[in-house]
Amino acid sequence: MAGKIEGAFERRTVTLPLDRIMPIRPIQANDQAFGKFRAILASIREIGVIEPMVVHPQRGSRENFVLLDGHMRLRALRELGRAEAVCLVATNDDAFTYNDKISRVAPIQEHRMIMRAIEQGVTPEQIARSLDIDADRIKRSMNLLDGIHPDVVEMLKDKPITDSALRVFKKVKAMRQLDFAHLMVSMGNYTRGYAQALLIATPPDMLVKPQAPKSVKGLKPEELAQMEREMETLERDFRAHQDGYGENTLSLNVVQRFVKRLTENPQVARFLTKRYPEILEELNDLVALEAL
């Protein structure tokens, strides 16, 4: 019979004075450098705290609580002069889960959230104030996915692709967009620079505007032509290796299992140890590999 599953939080939230909440790490200067703190500060100022902080009773104290998650929210609340906050009380003090296992919102997911808010009547200006960014940026991003194939959006929805990289997709036709997405996922590279490199290697008939000359700042036409040839060769070689990857991996796994059974045979192991110790070492290294 399965054991009883315990909840991670107490059933009710509690409202705590901020001076009774003890942070476990300081907010460093670089935490605010990239706008995250300013966005949280603006959001709380505009609409309040959306996600309660997570606390756990401090050992040896009946009044104080250790802050497990929400250090920037606590700093922002204090900066705004707030005296108390609604918190979730965790049943254990596992701060690692909150600080190291956070699932970040991908740009496409963030875009969809913004569009959903706009559809429900929230204005771009309100969103901009909540995120402490320029309202024009929100308006420009409203058409971020226009002209991008739905299958590409689905492939990249949880990937850290930048807005500027997505805009490069719009310069090529749907089939080439799918190529871009497959290559980005395979390489784990979602930057604008990589998207621009793929654009350079794109044949004219796959461009939305074939008549528009390709250009890269700082490169002469002959340098651009050479780069285009090299990217075409690189992409072709990559596809050739990718096509055989699955079959090769399967073969290697079969070989690995066979070698494992071989080296586990006492007679074979003794023979190799005595006659060919260097080969046995190589075989053991192959068996020890977790993934091929």
PDB file of C-alpha atoms in Angstrom:
ATOM      1  CA  MET A   1       0.000   0.000   0.000  1.00  0.00           C
ATOM      2  CA  ALA A   2       1.425   3.358  -0.934  1.00  0.00           C
ATOM      3  CA  GLY A   3       2.329   5.751   1.854  1.00  0.00           C
ATOM      4  CA  LYS A   4       0.469   8.982   2.463  1.00  0.00           C
ATOM      5  CA  ILE A   5       1.708  11.870   0.306  1.00  0.00           C
ATOM      6  CA  GLU A   6       2.418  14.982   2.323  1.00  0.00           C
ATOM      7  CA  GLY A   7       1.727  18.438   0.938  1.00  0.00           C
ATOM      8  CA  ALA A   8       4.619  20.778   0.183  1.00  0.00           C
ATOM      9  CA  PHE A   9       2.790  23.748   1.754  1.00  0.00           C
ATOM     10  CA  GLU A  10       0.402  24.424   4.557  1.00  0.00           C
ATOM     11  CA  ARG A  11      -3.197  24.703   3.372  1.00  0.00           C
ATOM     12  CA  ARG A  12      -3.576  28.401   4.149  1.00  0.00           C
ATOM     13  CA  THR A  13      -1.452  31.430   3.335  1.00  0.00           C
ATOM     14  CA  VAL A  14      -0.247  33.734   6.103  1.00  0.00           C
ATOM     15  CA  THR A  15       0.286  37.471   6.162  1.00  0.00           C
ATOM     16  CA  LEU A  16       3.672  38.246   7.701  1.00  0.00           C
ATOM     17  CA  PRO A  17       5.413  41.498   8.642  1.00  0.00           C
ATOM     18  CA  LEU A  18       8.430  41.908   6.363  1.00  0.00           C
ATOM     19  CA  ASP A  19      10.787  42.314   9.333  1.00  0.00           C
ATOM     20  CA  ARG A  20       9.979  38.738  10.372  1.00  0.00           C
ATOM     21  CA  ILE A  21      11.084  37.304   7.011  1.00  0.00           C
ATOM     22  CA  MET A  22      14.789  36.373   6.973  1.00  0.00           C
ATOM     23  CA  PRO A  23      16.429  36.123   3.484  1.00  0.00           C
ATOM     24  CA  ILE A  24      19.006  33.364   3.012  1.00  0.00           C
ATOM     25  CA  ARG A  25      21.025  35.241   0.402  1.00  0.00           C
ATOM     26  CA  PRO A  26      21.686  38.915  -0.336  1.00  0.00           C
ATOM     27  CA  ILE A  27      20.495  40.591  -3.513  1.00  0.00           C
ATOM     28  CA  GLN A  28      23.690  41.294  -5.462  1.00  0.00           C
ATOM     29  CA  ALA A  29      24.206  44.394  -7.611  1.00  0.00           C
ATOM     30  CA  ASN A  30      24.159  42.341 -10.810  1.00  0.00           C
ATOM     31  CA  ASP A  31      20.715  40.977  -9.899  1.00  0.00           C
ATOM     32  CA  GLN A  32      19.338  44.383 -10.806  1.00  0.00           C
ATOM     33  CA  ALA A  33      21.638  45.063 -13.765  1.00  0.00           C
ATOM     34  CA  PHE A  34      19.565  43.208 -16.371  1.00  0.00           C
ATOM     35  CA  GLY A  35      16.223  44.759 -15.552  1.00  0.00           C
ATOM     36  CA  LYS A  36      14.721  41.792 -13.719  1.00  0.00           C
ATOM     37  CA  PHE A  37      14.546  43.580 -10.388  1.00  0.00           C
ATOM     38  CA  ARG A  38      13.143  46.727 -11.996  1.00  0.00           C
ATOM     39  CA  ALA A  39      10.479  44.648 -13.750  1.00  0.00           C
ATOM     40  CA  ILE A  40       9.468  43.003 -10.459  1.00  0.00           C
ATOM     41  CA  LEU A  41       9.426  46.372  -8.710  1.00  0.00           C
ATOM     42  CA  ALA A  42       7.223  47.903 -11.425  1.00  0.00           C
ATOM     43  CA  SER A  43       4.900  44.879 -11.470  1.00  0.00           C
ATOM     44  CA  ILE A  44       4.332  44.999  -7.707  1.00  0.00           C
ATOM     45  CA  ARG A  45       3.806  48.753  -7.830  1.00  0.00           C
ATOM     46  CA  GLU A  46       1.249  48.416 -10.649  1.00  0.00           C
ATOM     47  CA  ILE A  47      -0.713  45.246  -9.774  1.00  0.00           C
ATOM     48  CA  GLY A  48       0.700  43.881  -6.517  1.00  0.00           C
ATOM     49  CA  VAL A  49       2.424  40.567  -5.767  1.00  0.00           C
ATOM     50  CA  ILE A  50       1.150  37.894  -8.144  1.00  0.00           C
ATOM     51  CA  GLU A  51       3.060  34.925  -6.720  1.00  0.00           C
ATOM     52  CA  PRO A  52       3.399  34.758  -2.914  1.00  0.00           C
ATOM     53  CA  MET A  53       6.826  34.353  -1.375  1.00  0.00           C
ATOM     54  CA  VAL A  54       7.651  30.952   0.095  1.00  0.00           C
ATOM     55  CA  VAL A  55       8.830  30.803   3.723  1.00  0.00           C
ATOM     56  CA  HIS A  56       9.577  28.210   6.385  1.00  0.00           C
ATOM     57  CA  PRO A  57       9.543  28.692  10.167  1.00  0.00           C
ATOM     58  CA  GLN A  58      13.012  29.517  11.454  1.00  0.00           C
ATOM     59  CA  ARG A  59      14.447  26.914  13.789  1.00  0.00           C
ATOM     60  CA  GLY A  60      14.497  28.037  17.384  1.00  0.00           C
ATOM     61  CA  SER A  61      12.104  30.919  16.763  1.00  0.00           C
ATOM     62  CA  ARG A  62       8.331  31.112  17.011  1.00  0.00           C
ATOM     63  CA  GLU A  63       8.009  34.405  15.157  1.00  0.00           C
ATOM     64  CA  ASN A  64      10.603  34.539  12.365  1.00  0.00           C
ATOM     65  CA  PHE A  65      10.522  32.780   9.002  1.00  0.00           C
ATOM     66  CA  VAL A  66      13.292  31.844   6.563  1.00  0.00           C
ATOM     67  CA  LEU A  67      12.685  33.029   2.997  1.00  0.00           C
ATOM     68  CA  LEU A  68      13.048  30.134   0.538  1.00  0.00           C
ATOM     69  CA  ASP A  69      11.781  31.792  -2.632  1.00  0.00           C
ATOM     70  CA  GLY A  70      11.109  35.448  -3.476  1.00  0.00           C
ATOM     71  CA  HIS A  71      14.232  37.418  -2.530  1.00  0.00           C
ATOM     72  CA  MET A  72      13.709  40.042  -5.230  1.00  0.00           C
ATOM     73  CA  ARG A  73      10.036  40.351  -4.288  1.00  0.00           C
ATOM     74  CA  LEU A  74      11.032  40.939  -0.662  1.00  0.00           C
ATOM     75  CA  ARG A  75      13.583  43.571  -1.701  1.00  0.00           C
ATOM     76  CA  ALA A  76      11.020  45.274  -3.939  1.00  0.00           C
ATOM     77  CA  LEU A  77       8.346  45.287  -1.220  1.00  0.00           C
ATOM     78  CA  ARG A  78      10.771  46.861   1.226  1.00  0.00           C
ATOM     79  CA  GLU A  79      11.819  49.452  -1.350  1.00  0.00           C
ATOM     80  CA  LEU A  80       8.167  50.331  -1.934  1.00  0.00           C
ATOM     81  CA  GLY A  81       7.660  50.832   1.791  1.00  0.00           C
ATOM     82  CA  ARG A  82       5.311  47.889   2.301  1.00  0.00           C
ATOM     83  CA  ALA A  83       5.047  46.497   5.826  1.00  0.00           C
ATOM     84  CA  GLU A  84       3.721  42.978   5.225  1.00  0.00           C
ATOM     85  CA  ALA A  85       3.114  40.356   2.565  1.00  0.00           C
ATOM     86  CA  VAL A  86       1.039  37.225   1.968  1.00  0.00           C
ATOM     87  CA  CYS A  87       3.250  34.104   2.014  1.00  0.00           C
ATOM     88  CA  LEU A  88       3.059  30.378   1.467  1.00  0.00           C
ATOM     89  CA  VAL A  89       4.485  28.330   4.340  1.00  0.00           C
ATOM     90  CA  ALA A  90       6.526  25.352   3.128  1.00  0.00           C
ATOM     91  CA  THR A  91       6.474  22.146   5.149  1.00  0.00           C
ATOM     92  CA  ASN A  92      10.259  21.740   4.774  1.00  0.00           C
ATOM     93  CA  ASP A  93      13.193  24.094   4.319  1.00  0.00           C
ATOM     94  CA  ASP A  94      14.334  22.826   0.908  1.00  0.00           C
ATOM     95  CA  ALA A  95      15.609  26.091  -0.582  1.00  0.00           C
ATOM     96  CA  PHE A  96      17.479  24.212  -3.346  1.00  0.00           C
ATOM     97  CA  THR A  97      14.239  23.323  -5.157  1.00  0.00           C
ATOM     98  CA  TYR A  98      13.132  26.928  -5.380  1.00  0.00           C
ATOM     99  CA  ASN A  99      16.471  28.498  -6.278  1.00  0.00           C
ATOM    100  CA  ASP A 100      17.943  25.911  -8.642  1.00  0.00           C
ATOM    101  CA  LYS A 101      14.991  24.166 -10.270  1.00  0.00           C
ATOM    102  CA  ILE A 102      13.135  27.181 -11.639  1.00  0.00           C
ATOM    103  CA  SER A 103      11.529  26.829 -15.067  1.00  0.00           C
ATOM    104  CA  ARG A 104      12.099  30.088 -16.900  1.00  0.00           C
ATOM    105  CA  VAL A 105       9.451  31.443 -19.254  1.00  0.00           C
ATOM    106  CA  ALA A 106      10.632  31.144 -22.853  1.00  0.00           C
ATOM    107  CA  PRO A 107      10.262  34.208 -25.143  1.00  0.00           C
ATOM    108  CA  ILE A 108       7.473  32.644 -27.240  1.00  0.00           C
ATOM    109  CA  GLN A 109       5.568  31.670 -24.091  1.00  0.00           C
ATOM    110  CA  GLU A 110       6.044  35.176 -22.744  1.00  0.00           C
ATOM    111  CA  HIS A 111       4.715  36.613 -26.017  1.00  0.00           C
ATOM    112  CA  ARG A 112       1.625  34.414 -25.811  1.00  0.00           C
ATOM    113  CA  MET A 113       0.998  35.529 -22.219  1.00  0.00           C
ATOM    114  CA  ILE A 114       1.219  39.180 -23.258  1.00  0.00           C
ATOM    115  CA  MET A 115      -1.123  38.617 -26.210  1.00  0.00           C
ATOM    116  CA  ARG A 116      -3.607  36.792 -23.966  1.00  0.00           C
ATOM    117  CA  ALA A 117      -3.557  39.720 -21.536  1.00  0.00           C
ATOM    118  CA  ILE A 118      -4.194  42.166 -24.394  1.00  0.00           C
ATOM    119  CA  GLU A 119      -7.087  40.024 -25.658  1.00  0.00           C
ATOM    120  CA  GLN A 120      -8.610  40.216 -22.176  1.00  0.00           C
ATOM    121  CA  GLY A 121      -8.514  44.000 -22.201  1.00  0.00           C
ATOM    122  CA  VAL A 122      -5.155  44.894 -20.690  1.00  0.00           C
ATOM    123  CA  THR A 123      -3.549  47.720 -22.652  1.00  0.00           C
ATOM    124  CA  PRO A 124       0.067  47.656 -23.904  1.00  0.00           C
ATOM    125  CA  GLU A 125       0.704  50.694 -21.722  1.00  0.00           C
ATOM    126  CA  GLN A 126      -0.434  48.822 -18.598  1.00  0.00           C
ATOM    127  CA  ILE A 127       1.755  45.843 -19.460  1.00  0.00           C
ATOM    128  CA  ALA A 128       4.701  48.147 -20.111  1.00  0.00           C
ATOM    129  CA  ARG A 129       4.253  49.827 -16.732  1.00  0.00           C
ATOM    130  CA  SER A 130       4.008  46.418 -15.045  1.00  0.00           C
ATOM    131  CA  LEU A 131       7.273  45.249 -16.676  1.00  0.00           C
ATOM    132  CA  ASP A 132       8.995  48.646 -16.557  1.00  0.00           C
ATOM    133  CA  ILE A 133       9.686  48.678 -20.290  1.00  0.00           C
ATOM    134  CA  ASP A 134       8.820  50.956 -23.192  1.00  0.00           C
ATOM    135  CA  ALA A 135       5.207  50.601 -24.412  1.00  0.00           C
ATOM    136  CA  ASP A 136       6.458  50.785 -28.010  1.00  0.00           C
ATOM    137  CA  ARG A 137       8.410  47.596 -27.377  1.00  0.00           C
ATOM    138  CA  ILE A 138       5.204  45.825 -26.368  1.00  0.00           C
ATOM    139  CA  LYS A 139       3.452  47.121 -29.488  1.00  0.00           C
ATOM    140  CA  ARG A 140       6.309  46.015 -31.736  1.00  0.00           C
ATOM    141  CA  SER A 141       6.297  42.550 -30.205  1.00  0.00           C
ATOM    142  CA  MET A 142       2.580  42.052 -30.839  1.00  0.00           C
ATOM    143  CA  ASN A 143       3.340  40.864 -34.378  1.00  0.00           C
ATOM    144  CA  LEU A 144       6.358  38.794 -33.322  1.00  0.00           C
ATOM    145  CA  LEU A 145       4.960  35.489 -34.618  1.00  0.00           C
ATOM    146  CA  ASP A 146       3.207  36.875 -37.693  1.00  0.00           C
ATOM    147  CA  GLY A 147       4.570  35.179 -40.801  1.00  0.00           C
ATOM    148  CA  ILE A 148       6.205  32.320 -38.870  1.00  0.00           C
ATOM    149  CA  HIS A 149       4.987  28.782 -39.623  1.00  0.00           C
ATOM    150  CA  PRO A 150       2.880  27.254 -36.780  1.00  0.00           C
ATOM    151  CA  ASP A 151       5.073  24.116 -36.703  1.00  0.00           C
ATOM    152  CA  VAL A 152       8.128  26.327 -36.150  1.00  0.00           C
ATOM    153  CA  VAL A 153       6.380  28.118 -33.284  1.00  0.00           C
ATOM    154  CA  GLU A 154       5.505  24.748 -31.744  1.00  0.00           C
ATOM    155  CA  MET A 155       9.105  23.508 -32.046  1.00  0.00           C
ATOM    156  CA  LEU A 156      10.568  26.626 -30.459  1.00  0.00           C
ATOM    157  CA  LYS A 157       7.859  27.478 -27.926  1.00  0.00           C
ATOM    158  CA  ASP A 158       9.938  26.378 -24.938  1.00  0.00           C
ATOM    159  CA  LYS A 159      13.348  27.361 -26.339  1.00  0.00           C
ATOM    160  CA  PRO A 160      15.348  30.487 -25.382  1.00  0.00           C
ATOM    161  CA  ILE A 161      15.228  31.983 -28.867  1.00  0.00           C
ATOM    162  CA  THR A 162      15.564  35.756 -29.042  1.00  0.00           C
ATOM    163  CA  ASP A 163      13.057  38.147 -30.613  1.00  0.00           C
ATOM    164  CA  SER A 164      15.674  39.313 -33.107  1.00  0.00           C
ATOM    165  CA  ALA A 165      16.362  35.712 -34.183  1.00  0.00           C
ATOM    166  CA  LEU A 166      12.652  35.112 -34.753  1.00  0.00           C
ATOM    167  CA  ARG A 167      12.494  38.174 -36.981  1.00  0.00           C
ATOM    168  CA  VAL A 168      15.168  36.617 -39.214  1.00  0.00           C
ATOM    169  CA  PHE A 169      12.793  33.675 -39.777  1.00  0.00           C
ATOM    170  CA  LYS A 170      10.375  36.032 -41.489  1.00  0.00           C
ATOM    171  CA  LYS A 171      12.854  36.624 -44.300  1.00  0.00           C
ATOM    172  CA  VAL A 172      12.605  33.024 -45.543  1.00  0.00           C
ATOM    173  CA  LYS A 173       9.786  30.799 -46.746  1.00  0.00           C
ATOM    174  CA  ALA A 174       7.986  28.249 -44.568  1.00  0.00           C
ATOM    175  CA  MET A 175      10.054  25.200 -45.594  1.00  0.00           C
ATOM    176  CA  ARG A 176      13.283  27.055 -44.879  1.00  0.00           C
ATOM    177  CA  GLN A 177      11.883  28.235 -41.543  1.00  0.00           C
ATOM    178  CA  LEU A 178      11.446  24.579 -40.614  1.00  0.00           C
ATOM    179  CA  ASP A 179      15.070  23.964 -41.603  1.00  0.00           C
ATOM    180  CA  PHE A 180      16.138  26.840 -39.356  1.00  0.00           C
ATOM    181  CA  ALA A 181      14.168  25.437 -36.422  1.00  0.00           C
ATOM    182  CA  HIS A 182      15.481  21.868 -36.831  1.00  0.00           C
ATOM    183  CA  LEU A 183      19.077  23.078 -37.069  1.00  0.00           C
ATOM    184  CA  MET A 184      18.735  25.391 -34.074  1.00  0.00           C
ATOM    185  CA  VAL A 185      17.289  22.607 -31.920  1.00  0.00           C
ATOM    186  CA  SER A 186      19.974  20.151 -33.061  1.00  0.00           C
ATOM    187  CA  MET A 187      22.777  22.636 -32.357  1.00  0.00           C
ATOM    188  CA  GLY A 188      21.229  24.110 -29.215  1.00  0.00           C
ATOM    189  CA  ASN A 189      21.926  27.565 -30.624  1.00  0.00           C
ATOM    190  CA  TYR A 190      19.052  30.068 -30.685  1.00  0.00           C
ATOM    191  CA  THR A 191      20.902  33.331 -31.228  1.00  0.00           C
ATOM    192  CA  ARG A 192      20.318  35.954 -33.886  1.00  0.00           C
ATOM    193  CA  GLY A 193      23.878  35.430 -35.121  1.00  0.00           C
ATOM    194  CA  TYR A 194      23.198  31.782 -35.919  1.00  0.00           C
ATOM    195  CA  ALA A 195      19.881  32.640 -37.564  1.00  0.00           C
ATOM    196  CA  GLN A 196      21.679  35.251 -39.678  1.00  0.00           C
ATOM    197  CA  ALA A 197      24.305  32.679 -40.679  1.00  0.00           C
ATOM    198  CA  LEU A 198      21.551  30.294 -41.785  1.00  0.00           C
ATOM    199  CA  LEU A 199      19.979  33.127 -43.741  1.00  0.00           C
ATOM    200  CA  ILE A 200      23.241  33.691 -45.604  1.00  0.00           C
ATOM    201  CA  ALA A 201      23.282  30.015 -46.627  1.00  0.00           C
ATOM    202  CA  THR A 202      19.682  30.169 -47.859  1.00  0.00           C
ATOM    203  CA  PRO A 203      19.180  29.789 -51.650  1.00  0.00           C
ATOM    204  CA  PRO A 204      17.492  32.804 -53.293  1.00  0.00           C
ATOM    205  CA  ASP A 205      14.388  30.791 -54.201  1.00  0.00           C
ATOM    206  CA  MET A 206      13.782  30.141 -50.477  1.00  0.00           C
ATOM    207  CA  LEU A 207      13.842  33.830 -49.574  1.00  0.00           C
ATOM    208  CA  VAL A 208      10.628  35.816 -49.143  1.00  0.00           C
ATOM    209  CA  LYS A 209      12.242  38.610 -51.178  1.00  0.00           C
ATOM    210  CA  PRO A 210      14.722  36.928 -53.558  1.00  0.00           C
ATOM    211  CA  GLN A 211      15.529  40.248 -55.193  1.00  0.00           C
ATOM    212  CA  ALA A 212      16.776  41.771 -51.936  1.00  0.00           C
ATOM    213  CA  PRO A 213      20.596  41.453 -51.797  1.00  0.00           C
ATOM    214  CA  LYS A 214      22.044  39.726 -48.763  1.00  0.00           C
ATOM    215  CA  SER A 215      24.220  41.968 -46.658  1.00  0.00           C
ATOM    216  CA  VAL A 216      26.143  41.689 -43.423  1.00  0.00           C
ATOM    217  CA  LYS A 217      27.619  44.751 -41.813  1.00  0.00           C
ATOM    218  CA  GLY A 218      31.398  44.802 -42.108  1.00  0.00           C
ATOM    219  CA  LEU A 219      31.635  42.186 -44.871  1.00  0.00           C
ATOM    220  CA  LYS A 220      32.502  42.849 -48.508  1.00  0.00           C
ATOM    221  CA  PRO A 221      30.416  41.134 -51.237  1.00  0.00           C
ATOM    222  CA  GLU A 222      33.210  38.634 -51.988  1.00  0.00           C
ATOM    223  CA  GLU A 223      33.598  37.831 -48.277  1.00  0.00           C
ATOM    224  CA  LEU A 224      29.842  37.347 -48.005  1.00  0.00           C
ATOM    225  CA  ALA A 225      29.884  34.999 -51.015  1.00  0.00           C
ATOM    226  CA  GLN A 226      32.671  32.931 -49.445  1.00  0.00           C
ATOM    227  CA  MET A 227      30.792  32.794 -46.139  1.00  0.00           C
ATOM    228  CA  GLU A 228      27.673  31.658 -47.988  1.00  0.00           C
ATOM    229  CA  ARG A 229      29.561  28.798 -49.650  1.00  0.00           C
ATOM    230  CA  GLU A 230      31.120  27.726 -46.350  1.00  0.00           C
ATOM    231  CA  MET A 231      27.762  27.782 -44.560  1.00  0.00           C
ATOM    232  CA  GLU A 232      26.178  25.689 -47.336  1.00  0.00           C
ATOM    233  CA  THR A 233      28.987  23.129 -47.015  1.00  0.00           C
ATOM    234  CA  LEU A 234      28.722  23.094 -43.221  1.00  0.00           C
ATOM    235  CA  GLU A 235      24.960  22.642 -43.313  1.00  0.00           C
ATOM    236  CA  ARG A 236      25.243  19.836 -45.882  1.00  0.00           C
ATOM    237  CA  ASP A 237      27.882  18.019 -43.807  1.00  0.00           C
ATOM    238  CA  PHE A 238      25.817  18.448 -40.662  1.00  0.00           C
ATOM    239  CA  ARG A 239      22.755  16.930 -42.329  1.00  0.00           C
ATOM    240  CA  ALA A 240      24.816  14.004 -43.613  1.00  0.00           C
ATOM    241  CA  HIS A 241      26.077  13.242 -40.094  1.00  0.00           C
ATOM    242  CA  GLN A 242      22.621  13.809 -38.630  1.00  0.00           C
ATOM    243  CA  ASP A 243      21.019  11.315 -41.030  1.00  0.00           C
ATOM    244  CA  GLY A 244      23.370   8.542 -39.897  1.00  0.00           C
ATOM    245  CA  TYR A 245      23.435   9.469 -36.233  1.00  0.00           C
ATOM    246  CA  GLY A 246      20.490   7.309 -35.126  1.00  0.00           C
ATOM    247  CA  GLU A 247      21.683   4.195 -36.922  1.00  0.00           C
ATOM    248  CA  ASN A 248      25.267   4.638 -35.681  1.00  0.00           C
ATOM    249  CA  THR A 249      24.105   5.165 -32.108  1.00  0.00           C
ATOM    250  CA  LEU A 250      22.000   1.996 -32.225  1.00  0.00           C
ATOM    251  CA  SER A 251      24.966   0.002 -33.556  1.00  0.00           C
ATOM    252  CA  LEU A 252      27.266   1.370 -30.872  1.00  0.00           C
ATOM    253  CA  ASN A 253      24.782   0.491 -28.138  1.00  0.00           C
ATOM    254  CA  VAL A 254      24.620  -3.083 -29.419  1.00  0.00           C
ATOM    255  CA  VAL A 255      28.413  -3.246 -29.442  1.00  0.00           C
ATOM    256  CA  GLN A 256      28.574  -1.809 -25.933  1.00  0.00           C
ATOM    257  CA  ARG A 257      26.216  -4.456 -24.549  1.00  0.00           C
ATOM    258  CA  PHE A 258      28.193  -7.220 -26.280  1.00  0.00           C
ATOM    259  CA  VAL A 259      31.526  -5.931 -24.918  1.00  0.00           C
ATOM    260  CA  LYS A 260      30.008  -5.699 -21.434  1.00  0.00           C
ATOM    261  CA  ARG A 261      28.996  -9.364 -21.533  1.00  0.00           C
ATOM    262  CA  LEU A 262      32.430 -10.233 -22.902  1.00  0.00           C
ATOM    263  CA  THR A 263      34.421  -8.458 -20.187  1.00  0.00           C
ATOM    264  CA  GLU A 264      32.172  -9.894 -17.456  1.00  0.00           C
ATOM    265  CA  ASN A 265      33.226 -13.409 -18.512  1.00  0.00           C
ATOM    266  CA  PRO A 266      35.926 -14.429 -15.953  1.00  0.00           C
ATOM    267  CA  GLN A 267      37.976 -16.450 -18.456  1.00  0.00           C
ATOM    268  CA  VAL A 268      38.000 -13.655 -21.046  1.00  0.00           C
ATOM    269  CA  ALA A 269      38.847 -11.090 -18.366  1.00  0.00           C
ATOM    270  CA  ARG A 270      41.785 -13.170 -17.084  1.00  0.00           C
ATOM    271  CA  PHE A 271      43.091 -13.743 -20.607  1.00  0.00           C
ATOM    272  CA  LEU A 272      42.930 -10.045 -21.522  1.00  0.00           C
ATOM    273  CA  THR A 273      44.451  -9.000 -18.191  1.00  0.00           C
ATOM    274  CA  LYS A 274      47.399 -11.306 -18.781  1.00  0.00           C
ATOM    275  CA  ARG A 275      47.948 -10.860 -22.533  1.00  0.00           C
ATOM    276  CA  TYR A 276      46.354  -7.537 -23.558  1.00  0.00           C
ATOM    277  CA  PRO A 277      45.787  -5.294 -20.512  1.00  0.00           C
ATOM    278  CA  GLU A 278      45.731  -2.113 -22.639  1.00  0.00           C
ATOM    279  CA  ILE A 279      42.887  -3.510 -24.785  1.00  0.00           C
ATOM    280  CA  LEU A 280      40.959  -4.526 -21.665  1.00  0.00           C
ATOM    281  CA  GLU A 281      41.315  -0.984 -20.356  1.00  0.00           C
ATOM    282  CA  GLU A 282      39.845   0.416 -23.579  1.00  0.00           C
ATOM    283  CA  LEU A 283      36.974  -2.065 -23.466  1.00  0.00           C
ATOM    284  CA  ASN A 284      36.207  -1.171 -19.850  1.00  0.00           C
ATOM    285  CA  ASP A 285      36.145   2.507 -20.788  1.00  0.00           C
ATOM    286  CA  LEU A 286      33.617   1.726 -23.528  1.00  0.00           C
ATOM    287  CA  VAL A 287      31.425  -0.249 -21.117  1.00  0.00           C
ATOM    288  CA  ALA A 288      31.581   2.570 -18.545  1.00  0.00           C
ATOM    289  CA  LEU A 289      30.131   5.152 -20.950  1.00  0.00           C
ATOM    290  CA  GLU A 290      26.681   6.230 -19.809  1.00  0.00           C
ATOM    291  CA  ALA A 291      25.640   7.518 -23.232  1.00  0.00           C
ATOM    292  CA  LEU A 292      27.025   7.135 -26.699  1.00  0.00           C
TER     293      LEU A 292
END
